[in-house]
Coordinates of C-alpha atoms and ligand atoms in Angstrom, one line a residue:
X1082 CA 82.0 103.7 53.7
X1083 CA 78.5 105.3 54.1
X1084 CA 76.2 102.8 55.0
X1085 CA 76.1 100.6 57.5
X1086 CA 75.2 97.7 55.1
X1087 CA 78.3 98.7 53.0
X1088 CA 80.1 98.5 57.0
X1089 CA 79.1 94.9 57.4
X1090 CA 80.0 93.8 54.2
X1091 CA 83.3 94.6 54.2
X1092 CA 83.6 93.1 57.4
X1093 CA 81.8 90.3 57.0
X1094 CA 84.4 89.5 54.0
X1095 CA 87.8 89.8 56.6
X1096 CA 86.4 86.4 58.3
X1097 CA 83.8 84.9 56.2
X1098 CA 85.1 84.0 52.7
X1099 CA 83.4 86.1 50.5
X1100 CA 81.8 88.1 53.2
X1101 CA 78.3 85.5 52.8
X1102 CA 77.7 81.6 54.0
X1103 CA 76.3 80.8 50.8
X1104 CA 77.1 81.7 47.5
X1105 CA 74.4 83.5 46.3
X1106 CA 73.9 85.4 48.7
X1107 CA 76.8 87.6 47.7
X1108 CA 75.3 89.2 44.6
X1109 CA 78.0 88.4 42.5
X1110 CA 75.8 87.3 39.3
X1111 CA 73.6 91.2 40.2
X1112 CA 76.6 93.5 41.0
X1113 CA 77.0 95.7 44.1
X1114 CA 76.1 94.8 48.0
X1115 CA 74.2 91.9 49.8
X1116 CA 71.7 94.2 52.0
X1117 CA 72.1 92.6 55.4
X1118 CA 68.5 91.7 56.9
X1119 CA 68.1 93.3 60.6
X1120 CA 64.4 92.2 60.7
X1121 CA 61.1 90.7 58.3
X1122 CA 57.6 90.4 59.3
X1123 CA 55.1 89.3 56.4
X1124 CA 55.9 90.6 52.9
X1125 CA 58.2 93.1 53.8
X1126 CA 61.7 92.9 54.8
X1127 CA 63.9 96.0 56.5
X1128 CA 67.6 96.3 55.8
X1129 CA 70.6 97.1 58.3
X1130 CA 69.9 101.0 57.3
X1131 CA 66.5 100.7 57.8
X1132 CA 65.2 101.1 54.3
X1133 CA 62.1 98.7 53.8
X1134 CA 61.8 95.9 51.1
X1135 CA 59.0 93.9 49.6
X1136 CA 60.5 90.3 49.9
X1137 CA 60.0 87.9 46.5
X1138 CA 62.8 85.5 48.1
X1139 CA 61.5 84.6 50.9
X1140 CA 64.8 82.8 52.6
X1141 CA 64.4 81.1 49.2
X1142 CA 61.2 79.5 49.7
X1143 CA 60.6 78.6 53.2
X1144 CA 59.1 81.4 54.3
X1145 CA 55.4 80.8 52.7
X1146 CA 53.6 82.5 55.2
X1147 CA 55.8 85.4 55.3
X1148 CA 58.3 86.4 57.7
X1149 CA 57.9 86.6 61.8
X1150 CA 54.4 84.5 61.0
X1151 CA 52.9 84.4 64.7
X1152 CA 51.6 81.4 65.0
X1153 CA 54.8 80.4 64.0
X1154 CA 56.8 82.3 66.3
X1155 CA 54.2 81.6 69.2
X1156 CA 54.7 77.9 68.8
X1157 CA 58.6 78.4 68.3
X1158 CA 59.2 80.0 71.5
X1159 CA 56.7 77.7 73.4
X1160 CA 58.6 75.0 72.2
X1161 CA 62.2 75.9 72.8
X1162 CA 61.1 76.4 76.2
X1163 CA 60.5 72.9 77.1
X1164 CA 63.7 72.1 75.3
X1165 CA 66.2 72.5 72.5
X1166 CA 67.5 68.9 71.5
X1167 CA 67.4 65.6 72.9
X1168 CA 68.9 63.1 70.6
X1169 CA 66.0 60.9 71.7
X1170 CA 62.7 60.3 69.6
X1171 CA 60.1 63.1 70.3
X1172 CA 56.1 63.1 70.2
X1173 CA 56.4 65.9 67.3
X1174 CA 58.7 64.1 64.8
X1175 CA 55.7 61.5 64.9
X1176 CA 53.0 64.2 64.3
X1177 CA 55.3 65.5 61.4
X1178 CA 55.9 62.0 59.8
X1179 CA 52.0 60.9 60.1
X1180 CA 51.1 64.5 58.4
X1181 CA 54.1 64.2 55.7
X1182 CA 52.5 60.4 54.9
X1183 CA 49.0 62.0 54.9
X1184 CA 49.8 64.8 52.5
X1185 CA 51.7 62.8 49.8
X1186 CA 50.1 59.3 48.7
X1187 CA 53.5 58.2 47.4
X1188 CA 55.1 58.5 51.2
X1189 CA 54.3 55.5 52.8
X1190 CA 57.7 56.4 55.3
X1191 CA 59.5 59.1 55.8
X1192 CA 62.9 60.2 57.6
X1193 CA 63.5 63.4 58.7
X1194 CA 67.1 65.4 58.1
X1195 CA 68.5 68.7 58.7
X1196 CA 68.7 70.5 54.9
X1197 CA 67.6 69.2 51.6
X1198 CA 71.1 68.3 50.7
X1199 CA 70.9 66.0 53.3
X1200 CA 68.1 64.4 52.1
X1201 CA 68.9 64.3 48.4
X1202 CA 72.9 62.8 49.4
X1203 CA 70.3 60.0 51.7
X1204 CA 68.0 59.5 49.2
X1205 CA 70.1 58.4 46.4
X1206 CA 72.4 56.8 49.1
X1207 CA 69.2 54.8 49.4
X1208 CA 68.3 54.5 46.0
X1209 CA 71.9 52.6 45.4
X1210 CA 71.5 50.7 48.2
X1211 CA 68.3 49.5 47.3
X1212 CA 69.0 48.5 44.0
X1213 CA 72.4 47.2 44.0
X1214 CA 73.5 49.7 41.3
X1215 CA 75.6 52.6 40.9
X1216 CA 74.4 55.2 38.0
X1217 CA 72.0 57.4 38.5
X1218 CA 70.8 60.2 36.2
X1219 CA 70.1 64.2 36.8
X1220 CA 69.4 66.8 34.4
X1221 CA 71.9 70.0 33.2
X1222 CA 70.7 73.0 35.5
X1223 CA 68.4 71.0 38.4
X1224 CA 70.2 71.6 41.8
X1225 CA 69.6 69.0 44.7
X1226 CA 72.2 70.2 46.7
X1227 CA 75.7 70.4 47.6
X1228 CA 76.5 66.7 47.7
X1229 CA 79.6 65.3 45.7
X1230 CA 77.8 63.2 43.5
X1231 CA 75.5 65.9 42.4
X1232 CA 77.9 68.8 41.9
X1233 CA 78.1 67.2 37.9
X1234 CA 78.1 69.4 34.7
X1235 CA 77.2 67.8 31.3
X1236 CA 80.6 66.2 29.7
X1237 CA 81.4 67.3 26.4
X1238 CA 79.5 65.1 24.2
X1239 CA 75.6 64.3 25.0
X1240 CA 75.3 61.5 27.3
X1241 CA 78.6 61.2 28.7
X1242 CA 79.5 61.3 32.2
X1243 CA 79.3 64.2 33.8
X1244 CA 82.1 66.1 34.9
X1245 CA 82.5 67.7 38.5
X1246 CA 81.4 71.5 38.5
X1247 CA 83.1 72.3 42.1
X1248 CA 86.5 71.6 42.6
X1249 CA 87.5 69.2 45.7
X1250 CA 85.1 66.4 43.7
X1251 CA 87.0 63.7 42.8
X1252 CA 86.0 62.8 39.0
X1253 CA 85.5 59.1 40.2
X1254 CA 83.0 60.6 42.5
X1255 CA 80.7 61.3 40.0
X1256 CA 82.2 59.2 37.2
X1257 CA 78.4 57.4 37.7
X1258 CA 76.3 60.3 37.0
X1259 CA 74.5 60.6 33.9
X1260 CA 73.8 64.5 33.1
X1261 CA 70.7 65.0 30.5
X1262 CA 68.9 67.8 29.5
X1263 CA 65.8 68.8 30.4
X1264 CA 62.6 68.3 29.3
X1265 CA 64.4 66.0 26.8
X1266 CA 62.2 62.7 26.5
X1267 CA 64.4 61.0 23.5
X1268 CA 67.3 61.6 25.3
X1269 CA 65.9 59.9 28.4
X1270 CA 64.6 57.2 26.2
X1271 CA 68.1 56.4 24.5
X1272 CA 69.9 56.1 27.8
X1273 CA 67.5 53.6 29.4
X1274 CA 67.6 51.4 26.3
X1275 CA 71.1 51.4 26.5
X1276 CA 71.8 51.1 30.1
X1277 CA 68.6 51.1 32.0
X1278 CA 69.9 47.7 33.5
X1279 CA 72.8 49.5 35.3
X1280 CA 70.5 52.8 36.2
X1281 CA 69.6 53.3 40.1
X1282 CA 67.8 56.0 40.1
X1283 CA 67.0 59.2 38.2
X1284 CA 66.8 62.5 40.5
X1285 CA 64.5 65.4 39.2
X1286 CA 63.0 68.3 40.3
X1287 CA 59.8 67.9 39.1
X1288 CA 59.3 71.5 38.0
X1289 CA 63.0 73.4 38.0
X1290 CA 63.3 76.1 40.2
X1291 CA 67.4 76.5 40.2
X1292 CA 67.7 78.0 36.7
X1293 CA 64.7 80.5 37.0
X1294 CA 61.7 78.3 36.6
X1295 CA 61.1 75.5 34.2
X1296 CA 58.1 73.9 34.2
X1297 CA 58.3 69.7 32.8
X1298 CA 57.6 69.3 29.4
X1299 CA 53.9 67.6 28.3
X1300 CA 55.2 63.4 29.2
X1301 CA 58.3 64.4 30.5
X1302 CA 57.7 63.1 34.2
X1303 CA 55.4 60.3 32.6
X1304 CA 58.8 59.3 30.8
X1305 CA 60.6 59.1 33.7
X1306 CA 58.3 57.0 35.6
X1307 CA 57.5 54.8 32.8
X1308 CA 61.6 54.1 31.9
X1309 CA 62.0 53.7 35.4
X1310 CA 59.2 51.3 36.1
X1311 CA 60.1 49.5 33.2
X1312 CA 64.0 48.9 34.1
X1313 CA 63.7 48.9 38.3
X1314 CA 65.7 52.4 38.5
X1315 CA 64.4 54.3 41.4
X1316 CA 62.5 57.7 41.1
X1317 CA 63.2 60.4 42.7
X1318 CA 61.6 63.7 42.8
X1319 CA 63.7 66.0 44.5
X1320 CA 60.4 68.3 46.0
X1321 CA 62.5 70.5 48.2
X1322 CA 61.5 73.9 46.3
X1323 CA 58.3 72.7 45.2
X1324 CA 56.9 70.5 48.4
X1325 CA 54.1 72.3 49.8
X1326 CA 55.1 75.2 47.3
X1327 CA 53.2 74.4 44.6
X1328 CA 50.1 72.5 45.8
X1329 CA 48.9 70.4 48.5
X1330 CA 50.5 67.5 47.2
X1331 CA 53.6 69.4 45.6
X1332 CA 54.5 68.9 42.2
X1333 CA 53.6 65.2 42.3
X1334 CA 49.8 65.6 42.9
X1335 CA 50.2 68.4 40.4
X1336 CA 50.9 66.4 37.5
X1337 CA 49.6 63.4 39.0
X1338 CA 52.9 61.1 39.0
X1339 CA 53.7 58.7 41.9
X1340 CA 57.8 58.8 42.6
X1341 CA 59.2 55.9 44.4
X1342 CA 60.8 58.5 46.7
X1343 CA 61.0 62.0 47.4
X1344 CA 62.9 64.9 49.2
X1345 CA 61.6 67.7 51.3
X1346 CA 63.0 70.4 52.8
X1347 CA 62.5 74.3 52.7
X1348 CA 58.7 75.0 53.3
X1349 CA 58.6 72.2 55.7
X1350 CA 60.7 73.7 58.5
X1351 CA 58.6 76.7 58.0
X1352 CA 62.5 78.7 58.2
X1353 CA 64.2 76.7 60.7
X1354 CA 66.5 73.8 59.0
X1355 CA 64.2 70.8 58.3
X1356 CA 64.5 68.2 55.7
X1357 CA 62.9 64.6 54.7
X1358 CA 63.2 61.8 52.7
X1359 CA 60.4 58.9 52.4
X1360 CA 58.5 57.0 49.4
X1361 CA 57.6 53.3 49.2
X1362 CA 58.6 51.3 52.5
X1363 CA 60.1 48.7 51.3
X1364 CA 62.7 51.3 49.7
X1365 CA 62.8 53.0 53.3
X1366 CA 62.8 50.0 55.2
X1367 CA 66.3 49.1 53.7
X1368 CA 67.6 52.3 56.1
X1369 CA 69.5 51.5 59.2
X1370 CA 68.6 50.4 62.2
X1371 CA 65.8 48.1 59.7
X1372 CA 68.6 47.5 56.8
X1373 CA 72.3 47.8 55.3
X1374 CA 71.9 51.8 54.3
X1375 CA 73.8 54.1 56.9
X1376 CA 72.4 57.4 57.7
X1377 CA 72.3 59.5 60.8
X1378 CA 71.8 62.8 62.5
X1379 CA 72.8 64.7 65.7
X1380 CA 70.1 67.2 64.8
X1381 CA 67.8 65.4 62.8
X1382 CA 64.4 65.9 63.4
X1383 CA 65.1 68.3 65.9
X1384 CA 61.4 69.5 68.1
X1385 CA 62.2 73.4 68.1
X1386 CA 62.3 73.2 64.0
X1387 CA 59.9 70.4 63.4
X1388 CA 57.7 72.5 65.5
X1389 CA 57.6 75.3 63.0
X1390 CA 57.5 73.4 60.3
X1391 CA 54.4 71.3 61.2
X1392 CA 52.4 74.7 62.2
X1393 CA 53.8 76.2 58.9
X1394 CA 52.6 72.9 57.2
X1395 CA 49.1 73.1 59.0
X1396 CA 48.5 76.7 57.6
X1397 CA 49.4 75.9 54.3
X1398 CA 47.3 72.3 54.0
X1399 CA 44.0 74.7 55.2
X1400 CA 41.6 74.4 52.1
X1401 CA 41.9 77.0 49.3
X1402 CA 44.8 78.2 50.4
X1403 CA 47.0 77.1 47.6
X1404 CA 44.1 78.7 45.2
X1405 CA 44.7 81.8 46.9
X1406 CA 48.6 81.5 46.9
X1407 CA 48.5 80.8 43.2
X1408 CA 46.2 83.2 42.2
X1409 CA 48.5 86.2 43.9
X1410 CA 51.5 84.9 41.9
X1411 CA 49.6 84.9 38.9
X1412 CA 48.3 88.2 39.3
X1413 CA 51.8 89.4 39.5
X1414 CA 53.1 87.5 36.5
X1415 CA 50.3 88.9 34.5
X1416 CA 50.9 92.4 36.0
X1417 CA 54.6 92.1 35.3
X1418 CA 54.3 91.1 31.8
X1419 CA 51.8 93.8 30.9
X1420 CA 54.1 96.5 32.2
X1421 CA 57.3 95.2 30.2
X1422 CA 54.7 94.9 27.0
X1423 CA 53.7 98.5 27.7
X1424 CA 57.4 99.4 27.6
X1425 CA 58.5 97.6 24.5
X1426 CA 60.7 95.1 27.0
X1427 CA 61.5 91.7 25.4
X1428 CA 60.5 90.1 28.3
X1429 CA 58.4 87.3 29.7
X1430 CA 57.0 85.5 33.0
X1431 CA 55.4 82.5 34.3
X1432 CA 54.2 81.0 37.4
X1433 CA 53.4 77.5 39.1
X1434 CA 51.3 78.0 42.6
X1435 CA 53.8 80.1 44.5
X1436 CA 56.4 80.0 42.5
X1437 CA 57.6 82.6 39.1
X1438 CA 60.2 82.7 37.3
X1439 CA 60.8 86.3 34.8
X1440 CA 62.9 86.2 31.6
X1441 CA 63.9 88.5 29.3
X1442 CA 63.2 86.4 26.7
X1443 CA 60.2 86.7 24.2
X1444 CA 58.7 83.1 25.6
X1445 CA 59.9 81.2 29.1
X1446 CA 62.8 79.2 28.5
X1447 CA 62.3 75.2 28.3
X1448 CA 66.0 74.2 29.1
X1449 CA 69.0 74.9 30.7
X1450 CA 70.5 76.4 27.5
X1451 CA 67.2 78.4 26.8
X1452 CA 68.0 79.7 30.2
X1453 CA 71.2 80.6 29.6
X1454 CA 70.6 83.0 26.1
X1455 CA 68.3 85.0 28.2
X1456 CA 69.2 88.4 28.5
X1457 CA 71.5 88.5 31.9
X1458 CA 72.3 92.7 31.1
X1459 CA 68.8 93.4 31.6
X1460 CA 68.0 91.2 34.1
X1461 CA 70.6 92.8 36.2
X1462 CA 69.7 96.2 35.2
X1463 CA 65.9 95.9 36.5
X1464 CA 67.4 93.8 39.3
X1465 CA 68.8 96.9 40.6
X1466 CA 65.9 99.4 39.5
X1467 CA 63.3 96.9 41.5
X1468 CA 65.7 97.1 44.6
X1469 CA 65.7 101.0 44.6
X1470 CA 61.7 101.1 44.1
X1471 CA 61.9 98.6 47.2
X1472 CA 61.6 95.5 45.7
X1473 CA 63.9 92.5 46.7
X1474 CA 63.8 89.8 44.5
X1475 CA 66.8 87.2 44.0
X1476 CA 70.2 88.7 43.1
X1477 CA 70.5 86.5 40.2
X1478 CA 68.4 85.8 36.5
X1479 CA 68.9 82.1 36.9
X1480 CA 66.6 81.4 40.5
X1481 CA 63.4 81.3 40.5
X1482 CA 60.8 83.6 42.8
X1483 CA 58.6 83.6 45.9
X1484 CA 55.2 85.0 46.7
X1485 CA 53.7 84.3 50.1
X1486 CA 50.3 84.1 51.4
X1487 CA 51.1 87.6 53.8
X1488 CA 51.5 89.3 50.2
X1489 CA 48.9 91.4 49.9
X1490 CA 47.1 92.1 46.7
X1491 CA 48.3 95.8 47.5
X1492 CA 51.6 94.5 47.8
X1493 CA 51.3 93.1 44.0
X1494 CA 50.0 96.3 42.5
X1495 CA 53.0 98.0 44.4
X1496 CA 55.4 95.4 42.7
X1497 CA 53.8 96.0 39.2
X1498 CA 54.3 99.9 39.6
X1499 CA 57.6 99.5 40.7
X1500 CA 58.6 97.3 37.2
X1501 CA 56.8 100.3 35.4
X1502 CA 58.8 102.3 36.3
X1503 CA 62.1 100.2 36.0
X1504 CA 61.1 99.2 32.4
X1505 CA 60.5 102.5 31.2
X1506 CA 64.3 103.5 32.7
X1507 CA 65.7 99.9 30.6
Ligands
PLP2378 C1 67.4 74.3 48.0 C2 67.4 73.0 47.3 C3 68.2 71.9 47.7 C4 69.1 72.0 48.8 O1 68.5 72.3 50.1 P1 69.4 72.9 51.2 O2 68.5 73.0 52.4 O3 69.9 74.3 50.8 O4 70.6 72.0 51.5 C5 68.0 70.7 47.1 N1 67.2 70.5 46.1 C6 66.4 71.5 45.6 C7 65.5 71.3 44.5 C8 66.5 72.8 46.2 O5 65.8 73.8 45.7

């Protein structure tokens, strides 16, 4: 074993199963070795044997200021110093709550959790309680998490029940979830006719970051409101990649749709675990200690996190910087695709704020099985090329990527130069 990266891998995999603690992060879709991360600060990232990275994953979206920011570290260790937990109410959860409810019109309360599964298993948890029902309906390729009910693959025909994609989930568990594709508005249409009555919610991400990136349709999120409106089903738009990621008002002020609830989580702990749940309060209000819906947290809301996330969120809410944030990611998009162009590459890219998503694919894919024909060979050929030009983006063709606001527009041109030279070696 040569390198010390290879050393800790192969450790690592003696007494944590496959060597990572979460799946991904193992490089299995890429080939070869996780690098292990010794330290980050802004756009760049340095491995366990030193070598130096430009970072497009970012923690996998928290880290929208870059790594080590020092505001962010400043504030950290200020407040870890007056205490790490109390399992009381703190003055900073408030001052997090009033900004979450200033940001998003549609948050009128708001509850704040650990990870964004936690608040997606709450929300529809809420969502059910709420309206007495049991069904709810996601889409083929969105991810909201780990939670049983969620962990669903399309049946065999269109619109049956989904069938569990992790073992250890009972099928009744998610006997009551409706998988549909995306971006499909007849589909959507047909299963609210026929059993909107029975529907609790539907759970979306408004713009899908877990299979690359796929943008909504033209009336795809206005379906959804509308069939949900129409039939009492809860809305949820599960924000935790795109809140704060994609605009001031995350994908929901984007495309200007009010959900009835939403979940938070990855920018807003700024890189320490933070997430949220909140919409309408009379949804919210039906959450213990108010109302019948349990949920609960040792750590929830804890001050040392919520402190980074509210400096995080601060930064981020300043005007123009979302302009600026988009406008880097764009630039790199645009310099990507000219450079696969230049060398014959099938291949394109697109971007929303700060996120991107590249495909080999002649045009971005608009659904989970558009995803899936891209080209996965070439992706992971380039994936490897990029990391030895010192470029780290996600080990996989099937996650979406992340520019920060400490990416400088040097760091872009670098990027681009780097892909030059990997496509010309495809
Ligand atoms: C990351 C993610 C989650 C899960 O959040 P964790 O903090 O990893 O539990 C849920 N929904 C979406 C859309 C996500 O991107």
């Amino acid at each position: 074993m040569s390198s010390r990266n290879d050393q800790l891998f192969e450790q690592s995999q003696k007494v944590i199963p496959g060597g990572v603690n979460s799946p991904v992060r193992a490089f299995r879709s890429v080939g070869g070795t996780p690098r292990f991360f010794a330290r980050g600060a802004g756009s760049r990232v340095w491995d366990a044997d030193g070598r130096e990275y430009l970072d497009y994953v970012g923690s996998w979206g928290p880290l929208i200021l870059g790594h080590a920011d020092p505001d962010v570290v400043a504030a950290v260790r200020e407040a870890a110093g007056l205490g790490l937990s109390f399992g009381a109410p703190t003055a900073v959860e408030l001052e997090m709550a009033e900004l979450l409810v200033k940001a998003l019109p549609s948050l009128e309360k708001v509850r704040l959790v650990s990870s964004g599964t936690e608040a997606t298993m709450s929300a529809i948890r809420l969502a059910r309680g709420f309206t007495g029902r049991s069904k709810l309906i996601k889409f083929e390729g969105c991810y909201h998490g780990h939670g049983d009910a969620l962990l669903v693959k399309a049946g065999s025909g269109a619109l049956t029940f989904g069938q569990p994609s992790s073992a250890g989930v009972p099928p009744e568990v998610t006997a009551h979830t409706l998988v549909l594709d995306y971006n499909d508005l007849d589909q959507v249409n047909r299963v609210f006719a026929e059993q909107g009555s029975e529907l609790a919610c539907v759970i979306v991400e408004p713009v899908a970051g877990n299979m690359n990136l796929i943008p909504p349709a033209p009336g795809f999120l206005e379906c959804l409101r509308e069939n949900c409106t129409k039939h009492g089903a809860v809305l949820i738009f599960d924000e935790v990649m795109t809140g704060f990621r994609v605009g001031p008002q995350c994908a929901q002020g984007l495309y200007g749709i009010r959900p009835d609830l939403t979940t938070l989580g990855k920018v807003i702990g700024g890189g320490l675990p933070v997430g949220a749940f909140g919409g309408r309060a009379e949804i919210m209000d039906q959450l213990a200690p108010l109302g019948p819906v349990y949920q609960a947290g040792t750590l929830s809301g804890n001050p040392v996190a919520v402190t980074a996330g509210l400096v995080t969120l601060r930064k981020v809410l300043a005007p123009g910087f979302f302009d600026a944030l988009a406008a880097k990611t764009r630039a790199l998009v645009d310099g990507l695709a000219a450079a696969a162009h230049d060398a014959g590459i099938v291949f394109s890219a697109t971007s929303v704020g700060g996120m991107f998503g590249v495909y080999f694919s002649a045009r971005p894919p608009a659904s989970y099985a558009e995803v899936m024909v891209c080209d996965k060979d070439a992706f992971n050929r380039f994936y490897h090329l990029m990391l030895l030009e010192g470029v780290y983006l996600a080990p996989s063709a099937f996650e979406a990527g992340f520019v920060s606001m400490a990416h400088t527009d040097a760091d872009i041109a670098a990027t681009v130069d780097a892909a030059r030279k990997a496509f010309e070696k495809l």
